[in-house]
């Protein structure tokens, strides 16, 4: 009888039921869309952050560059006498941060709740290639008349002009990262996949092997097996890597010891990548490192996330603030409308419920009937809302608006990490912009939330109506319609 | 049997107090038929509601087989209504979305009757009021007289001890009224019900073996010989 009565009543009042269901659907759909967009923002932000320090890294330890070292400029010496011949000179500089002793990684690794810690060296190579051509002396036209038309040497030198000559140089700058090949699960290379050739292995600690980022390799026509000369040392390209986020942390990856040699930075690193044993302990680990390894800057992913600016940050903030509050407001409004409509439906059925009570139906049974109808309304609203939300999320993913994340450009990083915010990446000496396509993934948790909201909406509406129905006294109910 | 003693019902309407019933004393023996007549607002329906346990008196007692309905808790009162009292209303009060059979079944729901048996009893009850062919009709597909028959079947399907009818023919034409009254009187006789009818209709009053008149909340009972 419960289901028969319920089904017939819903069919009879299908317009009102549809209004209630659509109200709830709107609210629930909005919650799903906002939630999925918000997840998409988080994922995008995660990708951006991952491109900086790699997968699994919870924090990095660096030492900010001093003002003096930051202004040191590379010196190049070229011989102007070797006219016409190609000359090349390159300089390898430690990038962005002051170096730390390699032992810092071990020291950090010994801190409580630290699962592992590996060091890395962040370098910038500036290479200049080109030729000098000496100018040619052209004797002056009036030399026979003894007139002087200038030129070095005055009257004692043959009179004439030096014409032509000059210099043509290419400057090429790229980033090199020295990775600890004993553990490649942490650090920038961990966020890249080897798409051609092989990766670096623990056996490559002393080898003159290099892994080159795919986009840099394409730009410079480098393939597996090519040779790369850095500061006179030839490296064999053993693999090509592609960053998961499409934006690599460095152009070239070398074994750490090789990178240290290139930069004359024996036993030096710029960054320690740290993985905590428990994600709940990240703050504690940060505090412990700051206390036990003085003079360093510890930057967690949360710190770095706060330095992300640009449209990704704005959109993320919009989704988490305006979007969330808007969906809450719409949900509350939908719940209230559902409650009032259910209550009003009970008012219109006073005689019906009065009659049932006169027949011996308990208040609880009448209330359950009203609650049941409201719950079904809620579930219909939930189903429509899920469809609406999925459509919204699908539309966002299909459109895939491109968001721009600026890293470290919006101010100094937490803890004085310097421009670039996070201490580990190879490219963040200056503010860096990453384009990310927004997606709106809908998780099972979001769907469960939607179902719970639908049930909640139905229950709230049912409570309004059920409360009214339970308070009806049969005599009053029957009298009111006479 | 019913034994009403000093039953008073007082309502508040804004600042005024209305005495719908004033110290009613009344006894109705098992199997009796009592017709209550009186002008509108005289207290007829209020008295019927007291008898049916739909409302409680302000003062006095309403004993049904020794149980004071005025003092019973809501749960027990609901049980008394479900088991012992059948109601028939002027406007039939059928659930518009349920079929004739399902409407009759609603009276068996609080008794916990198994659905299969419930359907069968409802069908038999409708058969007994001449609607065996209309089980699956909605109220809107039935005439006024047929709707009242469904309401009668609903009142009687649980085999109550008491049948209370509030203007059962008020919305019916004369011919249908006679049909319905004949049906009710037949059922009353056959089943030995205690039958109380509230009506405006003098024709029905004339047929009653016992007539009570209520005016301004005061009841006078007259034993009469049916014409």
XYZ file of C-alpha atoms in Angstrom:
709
model
C 0.000 0.000 0.000
C 2.894 2.370 0.848
C 4.445 2.156 -2.613
C 1.136 2.102 -4.476
C -0.060 5.182 -2.633
C 3.318 6.874 -3.062
C 3.483 6.180 -6.794
C -0.054 7.381 -7.416
C 0.421 10.548 -5.379
C 3.632 11.434 -7.184
C 1.900 10.888 -10.504
C -1.049 13.020 -9.426
C 1.164 15.896 -8.355
C 3.814 15.448 -10.982
C 4.061 19.180 -11.726
C 4.763 20.039 -8.098
C 7.059 17.022 -7.845
C 8.916 18.186 -10.930
C 9.340 21.703 -9.512
C 10.789 20.256 -6.291
C 12.981 17.816 -8.204
C 14.234 20.475 -10.609
C 15.062 22.838 -7.747
C 17.091 20.120 -6.055
C 18.582 19.095 -9.400
C 19.806 22.619 -10.027
C 21.487 22.793 -6.640
C 22.985 19.315 -6.880
C 24.092 19.834 -10.478
C 25.813 23.037 -9.480
C 27.549 21.297 -6.578
C 28.821 18.530 -8.877
C 30.031 20.973 -11.521
C 31.717 23.287 -9.035
C 33.228 20.341 -7.194
C 34.550 18.750 -10.364
C 35.897 22.061 -11.669
C 37.514 22.565 -8.292
C 39.081 19.093 -8.557
C 40.233 20.011 -12.037
C 41.848 23.148 -10.610
C 43.565 21.081 -7.943
C 44.779 18.630 -10.559
C 46.019 21.474 -12.745
C 47.780 23.023 -9.799
C 49.196 19.626 -8.909
C 50.523 19.212 -12.447
C 52.135 22.616 -12.278
C 53.740 21.832 -8.959
C 54.746 18.362 -10.080
C 56.543 19.828 -13.049
C 58.701 21.706 -10.568
C 59.755 19.082 -8.135
C 58.569 15.779 -9.450
C 56.280 13.113 -8.233
C 56.254 12.162 -4.603
C 58.283 15.042 -3.302
C 56.753 16.597 -0.223
C 59.232 19.400 0.268
C 62.594 20.721 -0.778
C 65.470 22.178 1.187
C 67.486 24.973 -0.383
C 69.591 27.903 0.568
C 68.689 31.258 -0.904
C 71.320 32.880 -3.116
C 73.099 35.779 -1.493
C 72.829 39.190 -3.114
C 76.530 39.090 -4.075
C 76.440 35.685 -5.731
C 73.215 36.484 -7.470
C 74.833 39.356 -9.349
C 77.944 37.437 -10.469
C 78.094 37.468 -14.225
C 79.905 34.982 -16.424
C 83.085 36.147 -18.148
C 83.962 35.031 -21.681
C 87.389 35.389 -23.354
C 87.686 35.323 -27.117
C 90.788 35.786 -29.239
C 90.285 38.608 -31.718
C 93.404 37.638 -33.695
C 92.151 34.300 -34.939
C 90.173 35.883 -37.681
C 87.541 33.803 -39.389
C 87.920 30.751 -37.247
C 85.031 29.554 -35.105
C 85.372 30.105 -31.409
C 83.235 28.687 -28.627
C 83.116 29.234 -24.948
C 80.659 28.076 -22.333
C 80.117 28.762 -18.685
C 78.339 26.556 -16.214
C 76.749 28.399 -13.327
C 74.906 27.253 -10.268
C 71.398 28.414 -10.822
C 69.207 30.352 -8.427
C 70.404 29.102 -5.083
C 73.454 28.973 -2.931
C 75.002 25.558 -2.764
C 74.687 23.199 0.151
C 77.083 20.458 1.100
C 76.094 17.075 -0.337
C 75.990 15.792 3.231
C 72.942 17.984 3.819
C 70.851 15.343 2.036
C 72.020 12.712 4.520
C 71.451 15.091 7.394
C 67.901 15.821 6.213
C 67.286 12.135 5.572
C 68.036 11.425 9.217
C 65.280 13.700 10.483
C 62.224 12.077 12.042
C 59.335 11.187 9.705
C 61.566 11.580 6.637
C 61.172 8.591 4.314
C 63.994 9.635 2.015
C 65.985 12.623 0.869
C 68.098 13.027 -2.250
C 70.229 15.914 -3.490
C 70.272 17.646 -6.837
C 72.327 20.335 -8.508
C 70.641 22.994 -10.554
C 72.841 24.535 -13.260
C 72.560 26.979 -16.102
C 74.859 26.669 -19.091
C 75.539 29.733 -21.180
C 77.270 28.834 -24.423
C 78.575 31.352 -26.948
C 79.681 30.235 -30.430
C 80.850 32.413 -33.250
C 83.603 34.017 -35.257
C 85.603 37.211 -35.276
C 86.597 38.655 -38.654
C 89.383 41.179 -38.666
C 88.917 44.400 -40.591
C 90.965 44.909 -43.816
C 93.260 47.894 -44.179
C 92.462 49.963 -47.239
C 95.199 52.426 -48.257
C 93.934 56.011 -48.623
C 93.352 57.438 -52.150
C 95.556 60.507 -51.532
C 98.486 58.666 -50.061
C 100.752 59.609 -52.911
C 100.173 63.293 -52.162
C 101.312 62.771 -48.637
C 98.025 63.795 -47.131
C 96.979 62.081 -43.998
C 93.371 60.814 -43.786
C 93.672 59.511 -40.376
C 94.020 56.060 -39.012
C 96.152 54.692 -36.309
C 99.777 55.436 -36.582
C 99.384 58.959 -37.725
C 102.010 60.097 -40.090
C 104.343 57.084 -39.553
C 101.847 54.454 -40.715
C 100.679 53.998 -44.223
C 97.656 56.191 -44.704
C 94.288 54.509 -45.280
C 91.229 52.989 -43.499
C 90.384 49.706 -41.802
C 87.175 48.455 -43.340
C 84.963 45.437 -42.726
C 85.530 43.065 -39.872
C 83.214 42.300 -37.009
C 81.876 39.463 -34.918
C 79.001 37.033 -35.226
C 78.134 35.099 -32.114
C 75.236 32.913 -31.028
C 74.333 32.755 -27.360
C 72.675 29.577 -26.217
C 71.437 29.112 -22.719
C 69.990 25.922 -21.325
C 69.408 24.313 -18.004
C 71.207 21.262 -16.715
C 70.167 19.246 -13.740
C 72.432 16.996 -11.787
C 70.344 14.110 -10.479
C 71.194 11.596 -7.817
C 71.100 8.426 -9.912
C 71.021 6.253 -6.801
C 67.349 7.237 -6.303
C 65.422 8.602 -9.236
C 62.028 8.327 -7.563
C 62.429 11.824 -6.161
C 63.404 15.021 -7.919
C 62.545 16.656 -11.234
C 63.265 13.649 -13.428
C 60.635 11.637 -11.566
C 57.904 13.685 -13.235
C 59.187 12.766 -16.705
C 58.941 9.552 -18.681
C 61.719 8.184 -20.849
C 60.091 8.156 -24.274
C 63.152 7.147 -26.246
C 66.358 5.347 -25.319
C 67.077 4.634 -21.676
C 67.075 6.557 -18.462
C 69.919 7.144 -16.081
C 70.584 4.331 -13.668
C 72.581 3.865 -10.499
C 75.379 2.457 -12.660
C 75.640 5.801 -14.451
C 76.921 7.680 -11.403
C 80.256 8.453 -13.082
C 79.212 8.004 -16.692
C 79.224 10.809 -19.225
C 75.617 10.060 -20.068
C 72.822 12.537 -20.449
C 69.062 12.467 -20.728
C 67.615 15.323 -22.757
C 64.132 16.738 -22.513
C 62.038 15.996 -25.618
C 61.195 19.582 -26.503
C 64.819 20.737 -26.117
C 65.974 17.734 -28.137
C 63.507 18.518 -30.913
C 64.499 22.173 -30.968
C 68.186 21.312 -31.205
C 67.827 18.167 -33.323
C 69.264 15.938 -30.631
C 68.530 12.237 -30.723
C 69.494 9.214 -28.668
C 73.159 8.553 -29.423
C 73.932 12.220 -30.147
C 76.806 13.893 -28.408
C 76.436 16.921 -26.261
C 79.471 18.978 -25.381
C 79.313 20.954 -22.194
C 82.327 22.910 -21.149
C 84.546 20.704 -23.218
C 83.174 17.440 -21.876
C 81.361 15.190 -24.278
C 78.219 13.515 -23.032
C 76.368 10.758 -24.798
C 72.618 11.219 -25.010
C 71.194 7.908 -23.740
C 67.569 8.886 -23.487
C 64.901 11.429 -24.310
C 62.447 12.313 -21.546
C 59.001 13.846 -21.755
C 57.576 15.688 -18.804
C 54.169 14.490 -17.612
C 52.870 18.050 -17.415
C 54.382 18.985 -20.770
C 56.761 21.403 -19.098
C 60.082 19.913 -18.086
C 62.095 20.971 -15.083
C 65.364 21.063 -17.061
C 66.673 20.669 -20.598
C 69.448 18.224 -19.801
C 69.811 15.758 -16.943
C 73.240 14.497 -15.927
C 74.501 12.290 -13.125
C 75.045 14.461 -10.074
C 78.810 13.935 -9.820
C 79.249 14.912 -13.468
C 77.204 18.051 -12.974
C 79.243 18.900 -9.883
C 82.459 18.570 -11.869
C 81.135 20.793 -14.646
C 80.221 23.530 -12.198
C 83.373 23.148 -10.099
C 81.022 22.369 -7.258
C 82.436 19.173 -5.847
C 80.186 17.687 -3.139
C 77.758 20.534 -3.583
C 74.066 20.458 -4.267
C 71.453 23.162 -4.577
C 68.406 21.226 -3.516
C 67.445 18.361 -1.260
C 64.218 16.622 -2.249
C 62.395 15.207 0.728
C 59.601 12.667 1.019
C 57.872 12.440 4.378
C 56.911 9.037 5.739
C 53.433 10.364 6.565
C 51.691 13.167 4.745
C 50.215 14.305 8.074
C 53.739 14.943 9.372
C 54.867 17.394 6.695
C 54.662 20.411 9.005
C 56.556 18.574 11.721
C 59.267 17.517 9.260
C 59.546 21.084 8.000
C 59.977 22.401 11.538
C 62.546 19.719 12.376
C 64.643 20.489 9.286
C 64.480 24.220 9.885
C 65.653 23.636 13.437
C 68.333 21.006 12.771
C 69.711 22.234 9.443
C 70.061 25.949 10.034
C 70.342 28.480 7.239
C 68.182 26.501 4.869
C 64.814 27.211 3.388
C 62.245 24.452 3.534
C 59.477 24.760 0.995
C 56.516 22.433 1.035
C 54.151 21.912 -1.850
C 51.558 23.931 0.080
C 54.015 26.828 0.311
C 54.640 26.591 -3.374
C 50.952 26.358 -4.207
C 50.491 29.726 -2.549
C 52.904 31.276 -5.018
C 50.898 30.137 -8.019
C 49.194 33.111 -9.598
C 47.635 33.870 -12.950
C 44.283 32.740 -14.319
C 44.625 29.270 -12.718
C 44.900 30.865 -9.321
C 42.029 33.278 -10.034
C 39.804 30.518 -11.376
C 40.708 28.263 -8.484
C 39.843 30.993 -6.047
C 36.573 31.649 -7.894
C 35.669 27.967 -7.827
C 36.467 27.544 -4.170
C 34.853 30.766 -3.028
C 32.130 32.107 -5.312
C 31.267 28.733 -6.848
C 31.100 26.924 -3.556
C 29.017 29.598 -1.855
C 26.768 29.892 -4.865
C 26.082 26.177 -4.856
C 25.466 26.212 -1.116
C 23.054 29.131 -1.524
C 21.228 27.404 -4.383
C 21.093 24.174 -2.380
C 19.665 25.906 0.688
C 17.106 27.691 -1.495
C 16.237 24.389 -3.203
C 15.862 22.640 0.168
C 13.623 25.417 1.466
C 11.483 25.463 -1.670
C 11.194 21.677 -1.525
C 10.232 21.886 2.163
C 7.654 24.615 1.610
C 6.119 22.891 -1.401
C 5.868 19.618 0.515
C 4.357 21.421 3.474
C 1.899 23.171 1.196
C 1.015 19.844 -0.418
C 0.218 18.480 3.044
C -2.055 21.483 3.664
C -3.949 20.630 0.519
C -4.325 17.026 1.680
C -5.645 17.778 5.157
C -8.889 15.917 4.543
C -7.075 12.955 3.062
C -4.760 12.591 6.040
C -7.614 13.334 8.484
C -9.598 10.516 6.890
C -6.676 8.098 7.135
C -6.239 8.973 10.790
C -9.951 8.455 11.349
C -9.538 5.011 9.783
C -6.909 4.212 12.379
C -3.672 5.152 10.603
C -1.091 6.184 13.159
C 0.575 9.583 12.819
C 3.863 7.797 12.162
C 2.424 5.940 9.187
C 1.036 9.154 7.698
C 4.357 10.914 8.326
C 6.260 8.046 6.680
C 4.018 8.341 3.657
C 4.793 12.058 3.344
C 8.494 11.481 3.990
C 8.562 8.711 1.417
C 7.062 10.956 -1.235
C 9.545 13.719 -0.401
C 12.463 11.287 -0.465
C 11.485 9.999 -3.881
C 11.230 13.615 -5.034
C 14.696 14.159 -3.635
C 16.062 11.092 -5.403
C 14.504 12.165 -8.705
C 16.076 15.585 -8.120
C 19.349 13.858 -7.299
C 19.274 11.804 -10.495
C 18.476 14.877 -12.572
C 21.117 16.835 -10.651
C 23.748 14.169 -11.300
C 22.869 14.213 -15.000
C 23.027 18.026 -14.979
C 26.311 18.039 -13.067
C 27.878 15.413 -15.338
C 26.775 17.425 -18.360
C 28.325 20.553 -16.839
C 31.563 18.754 -16.023
C 31.624 17.168 -19.488
C 31.113 20.586 -21.089
C 34.021 22.046 -19.099
C 36.260 19.129 -20.069
C 35.165 19.338 -23.714
C 35.849 23.063 -23.879
C 39.076 22.636 -21.858
C 39.699 26.307 -21.193
C 43.399 27.031 -20.943
C 44.519 28.464 -17.652
C 47.821 30.125 -17.074
C 49.770 29.545 -13.922
C 52.521 31.930 -13.010
C 54.943 30.475 -10.574
C 56.805 32.668 -8.223
C 56.045 35.787 -10.196
C 53.640 37.140 -7.696
C 56.140 37.873 -4.966
C 58.725 36.230 -2.853
C 58.279 32.645 -1.934
C 57.538 31.521 1.567
C 60.537 31.230 3.692
C 62.604 33.472 1.550
C 62.993 30.948 -1.181
C 63.591 33.663 -3.656
C 62.030 34.166 -7.003
C 60.580 31.046 -8.342
C 59.220 30.074 -5.020
C 60.153 26.473 -4.776
C 63.683 25.516 -4.375
C 63.971 22.470 -6.497
C 63.201 23.217 -10.065
C 65.797 23.944 -12.638
C 64.032 26.760 -14.333
C 62.491 28.903 -11.696
C 65.137 31.519 -11.258
C 62.641 33.878 -12.784
C 58.865 33.831 -12.794
C 57.638 31.103 -15.039
C 54.378 30.658 -16.873
C 52.732 27.314 -17.482
C 49.598 26.774 -19.572
C 47.284 24.083 -18.309
C 44.064 22.857 -19.922
C 41.304 22.683 -17.352
C 39.358 19.468 -16.975
C 36.489 18.720 -14.615
C 36.855 15.139 -13.368
C 33.841 13.794 -11.486
C 34.854 11.457 -8.711
C 32.810 8.717 -7.079
C 32.977 10.780 -3.886
C 31.252 13.642 -5.707
C 28.484 11.342 -6.889
C 28.102 9.953 -3.368
C 27.927 13.539 -2.110
C 25.227 14.283 -4.681
C 23.182 11.263 -3.609
C 23.559 12.284 0.038
C 22.462 15.811 -0.822
C 19.452 14.437 -2.686
C 18.528 12.291 0.303
C 19.177 15.256 2.608
C 16.980 17.492 0.461
C 14.241 14.880 0.440
C 14.512 14.393 4.184
C 14.398 18.123 4.887
C 11.358 18.516 2.643
C 9.783 15.408 4.168
C 10.433 16.684 7.666
C 8.597 19.924 6.881
C 5.625 18.028 5.469
C 5.759 15.140 7.882
C 5.803 17.450 10.863
C 2.675 19.152 9.604
C 0.986 15.859 8.851
C 1.834 14.385 12.245
C 0.323 17.349 14.034
C -2.997 17.057 12.233
C -5.789 15.958 14.511
C -8.396 14.002 12.602
C -11.299 16.035 13.950
C -9.594 19.314 13.020
C -8.660 17.961 9.624
C -12.216 16.836 8.886
C -13.790 19.952 10.392
C -11.622 22.288 8.330
C -13.085 21.129 5.065
C -16.694 21.168 6.143
C -22.325 0.018 24.470
C -21.841 3.747 24.635
C -22.346 5.703 27.833
C -21.832 9.446 27.623
C -21.934 11.417 30.847
C -21.788 15.215 31.148
C -19.954 15.606 27.859
C -19.034 19.204 27.216
C -17.008 20.553 24.344
C -15.819 24.101 24.380
C -13.959 25.788 21.519
C -12.120 29.044 21.440
C -12.749 31.214 18.436
C -10.548 34.246 18.834
C -11.592 35.871 22.103
C -14.937 34.071 22.202
C -15.693 30.683 23.647
C -18.251 28.478 21.934
C -19.963 25.636 23.770
C -20.553 23.037 21.065
C -21.811 20.441 23.550
C -23.293 21.210 26.939
C -23.378 18.374 29.422
C -24.625 15.629 27.124
C -25.827 12.413 28.750
C -26.566 9.618 26.366
C -26.657 5.831 26.334
C -26.577 3.774 23.146
C -27.021 0.047 23.510
C -25.195 -2.469 21.328
C -27.037 -2.958 18.045
C -29.039 0.271 18.451
C -29.653 2.703 15.667
C -29.702 6.362 16.655
C -30.367 9.241 14.320
C -29.123 12.617 15.475
C -30.845 15.578 13.926
C -30.519 19.278 14.436
C -29.746 22.597 12.832
C -26.340 23.476 11.402
C -23.917 24.427 14.142
C -26.025 22.680 16.743
C -23.237 20.244 17.677
C -24.243 17.104 15.707
C -20.873 16.499 14.077
C -19.016 17.354 17.275
C -21.031 14.721 19.141
C -20.281 12.186 16.396
C -16.569 12.968 16.664
C -16.719 12.329 20.422
C -18.368 8.971 19.758
C -15.734 8.113 17.158
C -12.750 9.096 19.295
C -11.767 11.741 16.763
C -11.913 14.464 19.372
C -11.934 14.649 23.152
C -14.519 16.377 25.316
C -13.536 19.336 27.426
C -15.398 17.690 30.300
C -17.260 14.452 30.847
C -16.679 10.883 29.777
C -17.342 8.849 26.652
C -17.398 5.183 27.582
C -17.303 2.551 24.847
C -17.699 -0.869 26.381
C -16.395 0.562 29.617
C -13.326 2.275 28.119
C -13.314 6.033 28.454
C -12.295 7.363 25.028
C -11.781 10.802 26.596
C -8.919 9.496 28.705
C -7.261 7.097 26.279
C -3.791 7.848 24.978
C -3.433 8.671 21.301
C -2.009 5.272 20.376
C -4.795 3.302 22.044
C -7.434 5.656 20.729
C -6.057 5.136 17.215
C -6.268 1.371 17.786
C -9.917 1.653 18.930
C -10.721 3.611 15.761
C -8.906 1.088 13.617
C -10.594 -1.971 15.154
C -14.028 -0.990 16.383
C -15.346 2.063 14.593
C -16.320 2.551 10.980
C -16.834 6.063 9.592
C -18.904 7.275 6.685
C -18.586 10.901 5.650
C -20.820 13.236 3.709
C -18.104 13.937 1.089
C -17.137 10.248 0.936
C -13.500 11.190 1.686
C -12.014 8.647 -0.680
C -8.351 8.922 -1.635
C -8.583 10.225 -5.200
C -5.475 8.426 -6.480
C -6.432 4.981 -5.189
C -8.851 2.593 -6.840
C -12.088 1.527 -5.152
C -10.427 -1.657 -3.951
C -7.334 0.158 -2.671
C -9.516 2.710 -0.886
C -11.258 -0.097 0.950
C -7.890 -1.650 1.748
C -6.774 1.521 3.564
C -9.062 0.515 6.443
C -7.231 -2.809 6.798
C -3.710 -1.345 6.641
C -3.580 -0.341 10.342
C -4.759 -3.826 11.323
C -1.697 -5.377 9.700
C -3.686 -7.640 7.406
C -1.533 -9.440 4.833
C -1.723 -7.693 1.420
C -3.186 -10.696 -0.351
C -5.893 -11.178 2.245
C -6.446 -7.443 2.320
C -7.179 -7.384 -1.388
C -9.569 -10.285 -1.067
C -11.476 -8.791 1.863
C -11.724 -5.456 0.061
C -13.091 -7.161 -3.040
C -15.678 -9.014 -0.929
C -16.697 -5.813 0.831
C -17.197 -4.067 -2.478
C -19.138 -7.061 -3.735
C -21.431 -6.771 -0.699
C -22.297 -3.168 -1.588
C -22.904 -4.026 -5.234
C -19.609 -2.785 -6.662
C -17.954 -6.080 -7.481
C -17.414 -4.914 -11.040
C -15.805 -1.630 -10.076
C -12.782 -2.726 -8.078
C -10.213 -0.983 -10.223
C -12.141 2.228 -10.762
C -10.826 5.484 -9.378
C -13.269 7.599 -7.364
C -13.428 10.091 -10.204
C -14.779 7.305 -12.435
C -17.667 6.562 -10.067
C -20.959 8.318 -9.426
C -21.709 9.937 -6.055
C -23.807 6.975 -4.970
C -21.104 4.534 -6.009
C -18.462 6.551 -4.174
C -20.566 6.418 -1.041
C -20.896 2.677 -1.467
C -17.121 2.424 -1.636
C -16.978 4.482 1.581
C -19.510 2.125 3.181
C -17.439 -0.882 2.101
C -14.365 0.795 3.572
C -16.198 1.391 6.869
C -17.462 -2.175 7.102
C -14.554 -4.208 5.720
C -12.896 -4.419 9.120
C -16.165 -5.614 10.672
C -16.434 -2.854 13.224
C -18.674 -2.834 16.242
C -19.876 0.689 15.622
C -20.797 2.510 12.430
C -20.852 6.295 12.527
C -22.239 8.172 9.536
C -22.018 11.906 9.177
C -24.645 13.108 6.689
C -24.110 9.989 4.546
C -26.690 11.069 2.003
C -26.027 14.789 2.092
C -24.451 14.838 -1.361
C -26.823 12.415 -3.037
C -30.086 12.741 -4.933
C -33.299 11.319 -3.454
C -33.265 8.022 -5.326
C -29.654 7.341 -4.459
C -30.292 8.451 -0.893
C -32.977 5.814 -0.546
C -30.684 3.177 -2.035
C -27.890 4.057 0.347
C -30.169 4.192 3.383
C -31.680 0.841 2.470
C -28.184 -0.594 2.129
C -27.075 0.839 5.480
C -30.182 -0.331 7.290
C -29.804 -3.763 5.779
C -26.191 -3.976 6.897
C -27.118 -2.708 10.355
C -29.707 -5.395 10.746
C -27.595 -8.171 9.258
C -24.453 -7.400 11.206
C -25.892 -6.223 14.496
C -23.986 -2.958 14.370
C -24.377 -0.031 16.666
C -25.335 2.603 14.129
C -25.340 6.357 14.673
C -26.344 8.670 11.850
C -26.111 12.433 11.854
C -28.463 13.988 9.318
C -30.476 17.014 8.283
C -32.799 14.846 6.338
C -36.272 14.535 7.897
C -37.067 11.539 5.707
C -34.245 9.606 7.305
C -35.225 10.854 10.758
C -38.711 9.537 10.267
C -37.404 6.043 9.596
C -35.224 5.999 12.712
C -36.244 3.804 15.645
C -34.601 6.291 17.976
C -34.164 9.990 17.281
C -32.027 12.507 19.112
C -32.220 16.197 18.474
C -29.399 18.496 19.316
C -29.774 22.267 19.531
C -27.181 24.668 20.846
C -25.264 21.784 22.298
C -28.149 20.282 24.227
C -29.515 16.867 23.373
C -33.013 15.509 23.679
C -33.741 11.891 22.833
C -37.067 10.615 21.654
C -37.953 6.990 21.233
C -40.097 6.723 18.152
C -41.819 4.121 16.123
C -40.509 4.127 12.582
C -43.099 5.175 10.049
